C-alpha atoms as a PDB file:
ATOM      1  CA  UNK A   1      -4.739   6.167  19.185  1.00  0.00           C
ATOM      2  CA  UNK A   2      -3.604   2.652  17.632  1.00  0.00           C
ATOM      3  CA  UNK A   3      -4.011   2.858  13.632  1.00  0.00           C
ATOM      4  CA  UNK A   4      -2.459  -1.377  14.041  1.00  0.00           C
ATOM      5  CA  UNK A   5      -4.829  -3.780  12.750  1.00  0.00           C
ATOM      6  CA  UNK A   6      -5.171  -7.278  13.678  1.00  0.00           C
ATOM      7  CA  UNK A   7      -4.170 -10.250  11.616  1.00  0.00           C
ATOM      8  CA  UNK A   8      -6.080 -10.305   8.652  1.00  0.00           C
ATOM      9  CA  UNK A   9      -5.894 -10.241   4.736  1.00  0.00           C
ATOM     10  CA  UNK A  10      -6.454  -7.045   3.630  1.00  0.00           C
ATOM     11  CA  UNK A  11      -6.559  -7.644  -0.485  1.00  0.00           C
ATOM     12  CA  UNK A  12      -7.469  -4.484  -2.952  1.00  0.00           C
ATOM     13  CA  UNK A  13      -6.218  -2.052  -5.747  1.00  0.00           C
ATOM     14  CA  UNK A  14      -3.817   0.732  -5.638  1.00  0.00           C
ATOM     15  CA  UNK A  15      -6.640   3.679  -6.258  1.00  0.00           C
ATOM     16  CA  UNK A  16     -10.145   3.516  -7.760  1.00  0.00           C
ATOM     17  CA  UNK A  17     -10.891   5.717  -9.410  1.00  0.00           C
ATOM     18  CA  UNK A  18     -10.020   4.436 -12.737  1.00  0.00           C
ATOM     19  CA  UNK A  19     -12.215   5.792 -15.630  1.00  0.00           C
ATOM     20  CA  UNK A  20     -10.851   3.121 -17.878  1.00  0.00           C
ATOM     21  CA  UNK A  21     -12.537   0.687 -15.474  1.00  0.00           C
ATOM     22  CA  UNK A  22     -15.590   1.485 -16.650  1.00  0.00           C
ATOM     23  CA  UNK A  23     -16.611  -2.397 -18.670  1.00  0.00           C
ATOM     24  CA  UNK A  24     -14.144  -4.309 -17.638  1.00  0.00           C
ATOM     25  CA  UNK A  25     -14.886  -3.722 -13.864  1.00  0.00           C
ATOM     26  CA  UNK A  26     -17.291  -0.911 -13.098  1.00  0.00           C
ATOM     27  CA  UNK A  27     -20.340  -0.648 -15.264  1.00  0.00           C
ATOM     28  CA  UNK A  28     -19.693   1.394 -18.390  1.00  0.00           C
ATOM     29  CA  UNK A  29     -21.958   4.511 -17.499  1.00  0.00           C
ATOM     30  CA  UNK A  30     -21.256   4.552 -13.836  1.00  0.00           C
ATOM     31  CA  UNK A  31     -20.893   8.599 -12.109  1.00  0.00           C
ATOM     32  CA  UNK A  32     -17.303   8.754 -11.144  1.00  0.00           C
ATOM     33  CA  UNK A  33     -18.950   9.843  -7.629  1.00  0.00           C
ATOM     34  CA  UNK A  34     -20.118   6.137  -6.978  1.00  0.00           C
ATOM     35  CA  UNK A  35     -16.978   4.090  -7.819  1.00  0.00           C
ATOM     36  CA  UNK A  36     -15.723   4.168  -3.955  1.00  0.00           C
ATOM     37  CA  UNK A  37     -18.625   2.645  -3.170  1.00  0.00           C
ATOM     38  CA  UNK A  38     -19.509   0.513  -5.670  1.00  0.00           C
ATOM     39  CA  UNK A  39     -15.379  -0.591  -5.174  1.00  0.00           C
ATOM     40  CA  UNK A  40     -16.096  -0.900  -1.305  1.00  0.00           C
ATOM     41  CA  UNK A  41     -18.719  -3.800  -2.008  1.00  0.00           C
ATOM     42  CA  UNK A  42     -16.191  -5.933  -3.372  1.00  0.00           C
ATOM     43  CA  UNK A  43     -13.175  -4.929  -1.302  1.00  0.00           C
ATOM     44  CA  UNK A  44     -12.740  -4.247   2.227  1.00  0.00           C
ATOM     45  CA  UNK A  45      -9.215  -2.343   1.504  1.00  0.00           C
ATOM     46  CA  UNK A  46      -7.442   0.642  -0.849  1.00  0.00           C
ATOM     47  CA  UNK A  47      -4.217   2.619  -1.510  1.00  0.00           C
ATOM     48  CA  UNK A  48      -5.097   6.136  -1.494  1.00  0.00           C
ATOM     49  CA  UNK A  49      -2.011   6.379  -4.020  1.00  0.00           C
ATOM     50  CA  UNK A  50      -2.967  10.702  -5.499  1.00  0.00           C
ATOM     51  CA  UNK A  51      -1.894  11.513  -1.722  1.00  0.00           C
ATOM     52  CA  UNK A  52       1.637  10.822  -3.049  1.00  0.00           C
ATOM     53  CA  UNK A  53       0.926  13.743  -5.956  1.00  0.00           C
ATOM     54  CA  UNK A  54      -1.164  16.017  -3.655  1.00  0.00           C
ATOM     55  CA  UNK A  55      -2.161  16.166   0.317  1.00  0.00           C
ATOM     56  CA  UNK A  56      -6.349  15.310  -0.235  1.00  0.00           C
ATOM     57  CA  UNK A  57      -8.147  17.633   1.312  1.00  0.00           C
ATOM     58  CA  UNK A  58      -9.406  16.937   5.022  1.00  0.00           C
ATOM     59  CA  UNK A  59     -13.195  17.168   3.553  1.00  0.00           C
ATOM     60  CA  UNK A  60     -12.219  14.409   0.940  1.00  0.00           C
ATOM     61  CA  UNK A  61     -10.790  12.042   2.993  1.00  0.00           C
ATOM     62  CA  UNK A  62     -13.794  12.490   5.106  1.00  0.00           C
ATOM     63  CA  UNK A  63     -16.114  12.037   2.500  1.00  0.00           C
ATOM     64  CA  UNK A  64     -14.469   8.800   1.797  1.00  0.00           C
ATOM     65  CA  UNK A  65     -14.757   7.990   4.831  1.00  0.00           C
ATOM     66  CA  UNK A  66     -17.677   8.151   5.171  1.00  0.00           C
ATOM     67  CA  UNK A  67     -19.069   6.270   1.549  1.00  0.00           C
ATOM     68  CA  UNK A  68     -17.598   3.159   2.828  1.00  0.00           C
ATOM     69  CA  UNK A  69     -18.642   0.647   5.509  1.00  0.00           C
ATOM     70  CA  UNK A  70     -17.569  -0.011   8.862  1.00  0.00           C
ATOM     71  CA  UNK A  71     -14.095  -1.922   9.162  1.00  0.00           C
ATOM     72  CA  UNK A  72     -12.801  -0.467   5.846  1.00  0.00           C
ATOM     73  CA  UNK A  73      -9.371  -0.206   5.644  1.00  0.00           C
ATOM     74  CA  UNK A  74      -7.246   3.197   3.692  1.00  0.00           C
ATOM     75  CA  UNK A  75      -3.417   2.217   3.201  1.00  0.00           C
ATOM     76  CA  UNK A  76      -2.304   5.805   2.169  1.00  0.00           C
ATOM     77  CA  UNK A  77       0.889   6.515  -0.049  1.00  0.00           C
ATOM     78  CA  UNK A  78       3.140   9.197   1.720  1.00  0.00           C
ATOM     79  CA  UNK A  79       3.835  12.817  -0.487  1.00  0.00           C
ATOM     80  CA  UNK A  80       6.319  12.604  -2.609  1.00  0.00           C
ATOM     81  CA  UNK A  81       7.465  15.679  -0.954  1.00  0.00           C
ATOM     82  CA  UNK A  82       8.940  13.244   1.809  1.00  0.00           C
ATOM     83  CA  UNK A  83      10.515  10.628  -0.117  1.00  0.00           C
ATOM     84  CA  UNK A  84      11.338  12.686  -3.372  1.00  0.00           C
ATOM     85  CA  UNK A  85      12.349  15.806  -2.527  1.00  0.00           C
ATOM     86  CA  UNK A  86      12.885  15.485   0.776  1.00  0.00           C
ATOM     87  CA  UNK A  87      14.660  12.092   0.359  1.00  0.00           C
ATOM     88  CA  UNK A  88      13.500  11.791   4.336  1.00  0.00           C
ATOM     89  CA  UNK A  89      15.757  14.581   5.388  1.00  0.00           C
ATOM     90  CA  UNK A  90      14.147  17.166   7.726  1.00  0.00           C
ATOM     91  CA  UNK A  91      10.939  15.196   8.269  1.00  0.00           C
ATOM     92  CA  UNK A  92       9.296  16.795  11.617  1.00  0.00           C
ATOM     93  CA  UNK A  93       7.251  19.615   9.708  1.00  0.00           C
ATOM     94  CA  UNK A  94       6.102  17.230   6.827  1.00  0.00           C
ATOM     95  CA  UNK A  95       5.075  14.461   8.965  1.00  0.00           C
ATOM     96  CA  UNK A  96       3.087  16.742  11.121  1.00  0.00           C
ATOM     97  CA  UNK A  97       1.701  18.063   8.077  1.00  0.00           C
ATOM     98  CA  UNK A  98       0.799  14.748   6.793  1.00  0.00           C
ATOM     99  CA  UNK A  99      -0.215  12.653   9.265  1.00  0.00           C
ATOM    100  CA  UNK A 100      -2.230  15.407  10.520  1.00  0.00           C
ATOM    101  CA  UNK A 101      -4.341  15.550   7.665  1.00  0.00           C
ATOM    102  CA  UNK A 102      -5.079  11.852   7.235  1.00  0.00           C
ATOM    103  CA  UNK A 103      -5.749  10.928  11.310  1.00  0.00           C
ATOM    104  CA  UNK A 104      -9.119  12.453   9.777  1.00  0.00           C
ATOM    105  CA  UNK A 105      -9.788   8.839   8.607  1.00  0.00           C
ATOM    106  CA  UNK A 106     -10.001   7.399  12.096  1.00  0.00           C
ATOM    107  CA  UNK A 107     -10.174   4.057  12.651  1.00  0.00           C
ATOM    108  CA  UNK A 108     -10.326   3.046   9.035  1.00  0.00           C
ATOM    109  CA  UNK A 109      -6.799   4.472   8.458  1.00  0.00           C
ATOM    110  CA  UNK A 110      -4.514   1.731   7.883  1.00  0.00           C
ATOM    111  CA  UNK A 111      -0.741   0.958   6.621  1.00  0.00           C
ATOM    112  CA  UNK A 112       1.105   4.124   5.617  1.00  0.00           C
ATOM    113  CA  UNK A 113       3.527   3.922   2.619  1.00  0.00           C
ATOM    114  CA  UNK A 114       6.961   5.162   1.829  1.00  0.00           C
ATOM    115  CA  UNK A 115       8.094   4.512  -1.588  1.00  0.00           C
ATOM    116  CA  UNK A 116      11.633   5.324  -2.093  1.00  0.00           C
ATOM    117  CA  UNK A 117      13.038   6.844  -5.535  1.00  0.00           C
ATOM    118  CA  UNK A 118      14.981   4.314  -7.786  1.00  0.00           C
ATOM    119  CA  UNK A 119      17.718   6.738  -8.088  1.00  0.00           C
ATOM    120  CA  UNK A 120      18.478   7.353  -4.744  1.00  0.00           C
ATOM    121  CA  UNK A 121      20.853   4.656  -3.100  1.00  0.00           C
ATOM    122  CA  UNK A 122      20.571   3.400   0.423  1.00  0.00           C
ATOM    123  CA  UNK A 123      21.509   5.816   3.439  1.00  0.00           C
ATOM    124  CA  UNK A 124      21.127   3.871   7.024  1.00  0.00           C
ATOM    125  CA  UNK A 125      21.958   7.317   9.026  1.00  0.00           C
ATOM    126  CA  UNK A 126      19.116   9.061   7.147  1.00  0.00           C
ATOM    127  CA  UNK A 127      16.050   6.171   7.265  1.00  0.00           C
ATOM    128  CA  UNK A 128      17.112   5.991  10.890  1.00  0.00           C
ATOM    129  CA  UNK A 129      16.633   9.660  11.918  1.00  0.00           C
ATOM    130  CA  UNK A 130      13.181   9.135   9.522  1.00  0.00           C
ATOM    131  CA  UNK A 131      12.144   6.429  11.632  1.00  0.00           C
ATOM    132  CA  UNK A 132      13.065   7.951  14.904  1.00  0.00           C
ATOM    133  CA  UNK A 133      10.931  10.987  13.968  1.00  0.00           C
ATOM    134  CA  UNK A 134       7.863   8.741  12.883  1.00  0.00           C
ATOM    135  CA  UNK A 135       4.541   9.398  15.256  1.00  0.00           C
ATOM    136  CA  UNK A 136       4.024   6.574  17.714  1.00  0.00           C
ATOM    137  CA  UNK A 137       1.041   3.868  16.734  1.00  0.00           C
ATOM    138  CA  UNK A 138       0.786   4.235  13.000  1.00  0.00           C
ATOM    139  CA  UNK A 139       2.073   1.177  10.911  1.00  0.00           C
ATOM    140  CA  UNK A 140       4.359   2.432   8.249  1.00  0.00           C
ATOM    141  CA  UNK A 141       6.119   0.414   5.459  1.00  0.00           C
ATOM    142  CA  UNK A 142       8.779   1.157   3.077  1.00  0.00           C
ATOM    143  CA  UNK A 143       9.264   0.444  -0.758  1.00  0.00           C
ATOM    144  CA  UNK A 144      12.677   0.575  -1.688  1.00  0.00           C
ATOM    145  CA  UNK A 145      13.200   0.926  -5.461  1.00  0.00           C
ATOM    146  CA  UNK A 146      16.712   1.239  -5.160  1.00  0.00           C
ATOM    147  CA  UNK A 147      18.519  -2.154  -4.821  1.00  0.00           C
ATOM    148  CA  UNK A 148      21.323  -1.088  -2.764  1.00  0.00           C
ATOM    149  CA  UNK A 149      18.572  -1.146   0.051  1.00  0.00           C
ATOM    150  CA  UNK A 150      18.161  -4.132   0.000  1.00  0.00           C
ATOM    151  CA  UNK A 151      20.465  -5.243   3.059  1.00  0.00           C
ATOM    152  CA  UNK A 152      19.921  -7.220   6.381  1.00  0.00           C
ATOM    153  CA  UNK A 153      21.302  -3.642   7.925  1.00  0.00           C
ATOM    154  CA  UNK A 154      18.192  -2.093   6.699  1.00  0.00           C
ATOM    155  CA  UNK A 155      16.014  -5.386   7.633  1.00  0.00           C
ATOM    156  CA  UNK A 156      17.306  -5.142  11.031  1.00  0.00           C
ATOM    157  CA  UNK A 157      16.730  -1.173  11.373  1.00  0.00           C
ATOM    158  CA  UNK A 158      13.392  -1.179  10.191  1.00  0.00           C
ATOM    159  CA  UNK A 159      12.484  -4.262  12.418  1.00  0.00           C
ATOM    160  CA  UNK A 160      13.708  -2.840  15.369  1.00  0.00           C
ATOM    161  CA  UNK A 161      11.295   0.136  14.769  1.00  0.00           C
ATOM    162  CA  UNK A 162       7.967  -1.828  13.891  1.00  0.00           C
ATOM    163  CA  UNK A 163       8.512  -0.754  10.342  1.00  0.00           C
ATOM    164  CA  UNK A 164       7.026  -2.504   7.452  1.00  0.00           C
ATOM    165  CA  UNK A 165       9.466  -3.930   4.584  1.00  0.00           C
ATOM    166  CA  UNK A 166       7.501  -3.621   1.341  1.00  0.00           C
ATOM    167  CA  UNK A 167       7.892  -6.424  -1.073  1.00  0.00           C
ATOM    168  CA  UNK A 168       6.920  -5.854  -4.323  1.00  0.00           C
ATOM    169  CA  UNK A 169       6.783  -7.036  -8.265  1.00  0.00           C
ATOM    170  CA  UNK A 170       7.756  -3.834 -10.551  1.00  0.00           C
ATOM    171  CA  UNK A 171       8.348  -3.782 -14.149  1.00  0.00           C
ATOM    172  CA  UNK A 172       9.566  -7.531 -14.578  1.00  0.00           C
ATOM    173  CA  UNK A 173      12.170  -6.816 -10.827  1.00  0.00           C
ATOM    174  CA  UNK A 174      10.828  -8.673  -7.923  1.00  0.00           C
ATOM    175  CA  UNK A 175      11.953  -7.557  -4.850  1.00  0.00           C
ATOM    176  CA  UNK A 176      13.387  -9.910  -1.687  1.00  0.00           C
ATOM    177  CA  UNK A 177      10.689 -11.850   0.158  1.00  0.00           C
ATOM    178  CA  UNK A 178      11.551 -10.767   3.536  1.00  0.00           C
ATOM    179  CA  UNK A 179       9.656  -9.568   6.493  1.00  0.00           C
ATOM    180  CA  UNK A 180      10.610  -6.568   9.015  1.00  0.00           C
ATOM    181  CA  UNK A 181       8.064  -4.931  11.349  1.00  0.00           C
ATOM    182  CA  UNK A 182       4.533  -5.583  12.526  1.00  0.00           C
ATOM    183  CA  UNK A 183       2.826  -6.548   8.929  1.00  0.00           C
ATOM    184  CA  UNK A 184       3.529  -7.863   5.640  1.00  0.00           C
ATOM    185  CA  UNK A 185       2.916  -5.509   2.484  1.00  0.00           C
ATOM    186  CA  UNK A 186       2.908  -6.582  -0.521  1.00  0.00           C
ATOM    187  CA  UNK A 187       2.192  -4.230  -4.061  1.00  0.00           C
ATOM    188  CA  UNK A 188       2.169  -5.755  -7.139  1.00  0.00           C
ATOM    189  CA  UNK A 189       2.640  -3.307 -10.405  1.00  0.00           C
ATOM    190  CA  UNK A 190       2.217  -6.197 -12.711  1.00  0.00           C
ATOM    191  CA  UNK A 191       4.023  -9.343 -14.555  1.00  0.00           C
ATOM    192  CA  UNK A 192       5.773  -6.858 -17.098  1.00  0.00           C
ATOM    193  CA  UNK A 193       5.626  -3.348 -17.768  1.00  0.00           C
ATOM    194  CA  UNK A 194       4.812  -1.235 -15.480  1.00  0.00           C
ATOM    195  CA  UNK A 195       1.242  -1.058 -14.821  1.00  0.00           C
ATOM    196  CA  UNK A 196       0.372  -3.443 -17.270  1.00  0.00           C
ATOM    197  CA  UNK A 197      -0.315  -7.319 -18.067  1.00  0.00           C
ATOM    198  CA  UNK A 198      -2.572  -9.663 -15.674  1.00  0.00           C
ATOM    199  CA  UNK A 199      -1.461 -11.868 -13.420  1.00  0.00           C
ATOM    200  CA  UNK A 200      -1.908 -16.075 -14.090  1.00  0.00           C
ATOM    201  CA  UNK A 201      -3.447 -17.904 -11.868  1.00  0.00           C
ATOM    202  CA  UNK A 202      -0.312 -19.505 -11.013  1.00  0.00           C
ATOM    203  CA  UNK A 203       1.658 -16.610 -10.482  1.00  0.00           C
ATOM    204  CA  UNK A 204      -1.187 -15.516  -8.109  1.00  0.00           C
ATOM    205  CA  UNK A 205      -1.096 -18.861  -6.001  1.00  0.00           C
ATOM    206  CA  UNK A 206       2.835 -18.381  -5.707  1.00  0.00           C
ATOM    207  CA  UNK A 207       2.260 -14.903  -4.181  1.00  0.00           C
ATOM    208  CA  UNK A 208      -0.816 -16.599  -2.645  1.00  0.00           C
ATOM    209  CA  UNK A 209       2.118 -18.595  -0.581  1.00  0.00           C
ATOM    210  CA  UNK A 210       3.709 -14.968   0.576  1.00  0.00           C
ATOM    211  CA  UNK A 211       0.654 -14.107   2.057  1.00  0.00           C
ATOM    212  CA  UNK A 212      -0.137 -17.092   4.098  1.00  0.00           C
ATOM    213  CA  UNK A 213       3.321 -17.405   5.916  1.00  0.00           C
ATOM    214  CA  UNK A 214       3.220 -13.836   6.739  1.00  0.00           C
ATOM    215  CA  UNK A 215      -1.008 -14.642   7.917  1.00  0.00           C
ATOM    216  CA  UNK A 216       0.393 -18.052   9.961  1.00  0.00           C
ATOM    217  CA  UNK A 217       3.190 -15.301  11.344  1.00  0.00           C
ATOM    218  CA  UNK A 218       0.511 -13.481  13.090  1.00  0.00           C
ATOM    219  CA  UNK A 219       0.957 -10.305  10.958  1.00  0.00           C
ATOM    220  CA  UNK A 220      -1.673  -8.799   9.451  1.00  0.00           C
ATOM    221  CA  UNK A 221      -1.234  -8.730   5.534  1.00  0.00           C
ATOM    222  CA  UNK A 222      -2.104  -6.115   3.517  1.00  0.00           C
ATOM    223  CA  UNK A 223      -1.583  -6.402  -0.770  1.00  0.00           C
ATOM    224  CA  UNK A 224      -2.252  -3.805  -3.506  1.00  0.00           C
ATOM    225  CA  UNK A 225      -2.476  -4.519  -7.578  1.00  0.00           C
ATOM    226  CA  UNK A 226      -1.434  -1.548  -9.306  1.00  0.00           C
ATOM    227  CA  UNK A 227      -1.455  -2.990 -12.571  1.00  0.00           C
ATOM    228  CA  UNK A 228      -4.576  -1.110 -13.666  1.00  0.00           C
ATOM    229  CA  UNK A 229      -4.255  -1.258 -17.708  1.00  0.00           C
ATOM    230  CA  UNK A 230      -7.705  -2.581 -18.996  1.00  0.00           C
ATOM    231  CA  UNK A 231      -8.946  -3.187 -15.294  1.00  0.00           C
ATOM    232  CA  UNK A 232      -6.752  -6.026 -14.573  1.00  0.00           C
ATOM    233  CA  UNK A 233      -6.138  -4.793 -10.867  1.00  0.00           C
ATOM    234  CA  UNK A 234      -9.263  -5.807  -9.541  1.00  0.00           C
ATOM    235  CA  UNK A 235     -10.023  -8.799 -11.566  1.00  0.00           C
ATOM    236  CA  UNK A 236      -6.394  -9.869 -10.238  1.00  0.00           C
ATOM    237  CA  UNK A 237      -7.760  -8.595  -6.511  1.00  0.00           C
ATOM    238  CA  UNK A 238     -10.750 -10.760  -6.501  1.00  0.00           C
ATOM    239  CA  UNK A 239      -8.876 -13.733  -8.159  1.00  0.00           C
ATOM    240  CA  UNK A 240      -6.892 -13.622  -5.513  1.00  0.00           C
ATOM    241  CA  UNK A 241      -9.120 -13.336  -2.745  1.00  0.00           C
ATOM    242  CA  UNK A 242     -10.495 -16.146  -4.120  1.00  0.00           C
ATOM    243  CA  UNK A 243      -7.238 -17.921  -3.740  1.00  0.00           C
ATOM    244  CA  UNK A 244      -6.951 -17.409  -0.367  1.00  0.00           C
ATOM    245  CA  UNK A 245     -10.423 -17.685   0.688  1.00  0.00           C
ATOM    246  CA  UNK A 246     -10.386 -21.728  -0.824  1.00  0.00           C
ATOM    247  CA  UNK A 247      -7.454 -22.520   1.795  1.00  0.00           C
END
């Protein structure tokens, strides 16, 4: 079954459950148990990023499935096992294994992500036997850390397998604007350090500009904040859906 979403902005935080949240977005004595759900009444998207630590288990996913409403979207970060250890070689077990476990989310399973390790410089044969191996109607993207990826080779290989290129803002690097496969994903780790600092308002119109060419494209768009120091992810989230919302 299709996990490909329609165009649409899709606009949220990279995880929620945050217990430094607590004041500056959730209230301060909230249960840990009701953050998805108190999240999913301001957001209609999330990164599942502790699947990149740890496989959830298929109970959890369905529990969090379940706490939020219809049309809900779950971008899920891939094990590092895959991209770390693995550096994509041998895939066929741990994709079984992984996409196995999160098909449990049904229809509000969205984008899956790759995120390559900075270390690790680009190798075309190796993505492509990754991507050749990939199960058919999922929509996958790809942060490469590594600049040497960072090639219209790698564009073109991706696009010609519906793959997602990842563009992202990481610890004061900003990664090339460009567009491969069916979507446009965008993660932003924050204006300086990693994790840290909020975004201005103009910094958030210019991505605000990203979003809407990739939107006029026809793709849907899908963006994560992952600067989550003093809450700033999902103040930036909902300053930015307000951004888009006024155009």
């Amino acid at each position: 079954m299709s996990r490909r979403k329609k165009a649409s902005y899709r606009i949220g935080t990279s995880g929620w459950h945050y217990t430094h949240w607590r004041g500056p977005f959730y209230s301060a004595g909230m249960n840990s148990r009701d953050m998805l759900a108190f999240y999913a009444r301001h957001f209609d998207t999330v990164e599942i990023n502790n699947s990149f630590y740890r496989l959830p288990e298929e109970s959890t996913l369905k529990n969090w499935a379940a706490t939020v409403p219809a049309g809900f979207t779950f971008a899920v970060k891939a094990s590092r096992y895959i991209t770390h250890i693995k550096k994509l070689k041998d895939p066929q077990e741990p994709l079984k294994t992984f996409f196995g476990r999160i098909e449990v989310l049904g229809e509000k399973l969205g984008p899956v992500l790759f995120q390559l390790p900075p270390g690790w410089k680009v190798n075309a044969e190796r993505l492509e036997q990754f991507l050749d191996a990939l199960p058919e109607g999922f929509t996958c993207a790809f942060e490469f850390r590594n600049p040497t990826w960072f090639d219209d080779a790698i564009l073109s290989l991706l696009d010609s397998h519906d793959a997602v290129f990842c563009v992202y803002e990481f610890a004061g690097v900003v990664s090339p604007k460009r567009t491969a496969g069916q979507a446009g994903y965008l993660r932003l780790h924050g204006p300086g350090d990693k994790y840290e600092g909020s975004y201005t308002a103009r910094r958030l119109e210019q991505w605000a500009g990203l979003l809407r060419s990739w939107h006029e494209g026809g793709k849907p768009v899908y963006c994560y904040f992952d600067n989550d120091q003093n809450g700033y992810a999902p103040r930036n989230a909902l300053a930015l859906k307000e951004v888009i919302d006024a155009n």
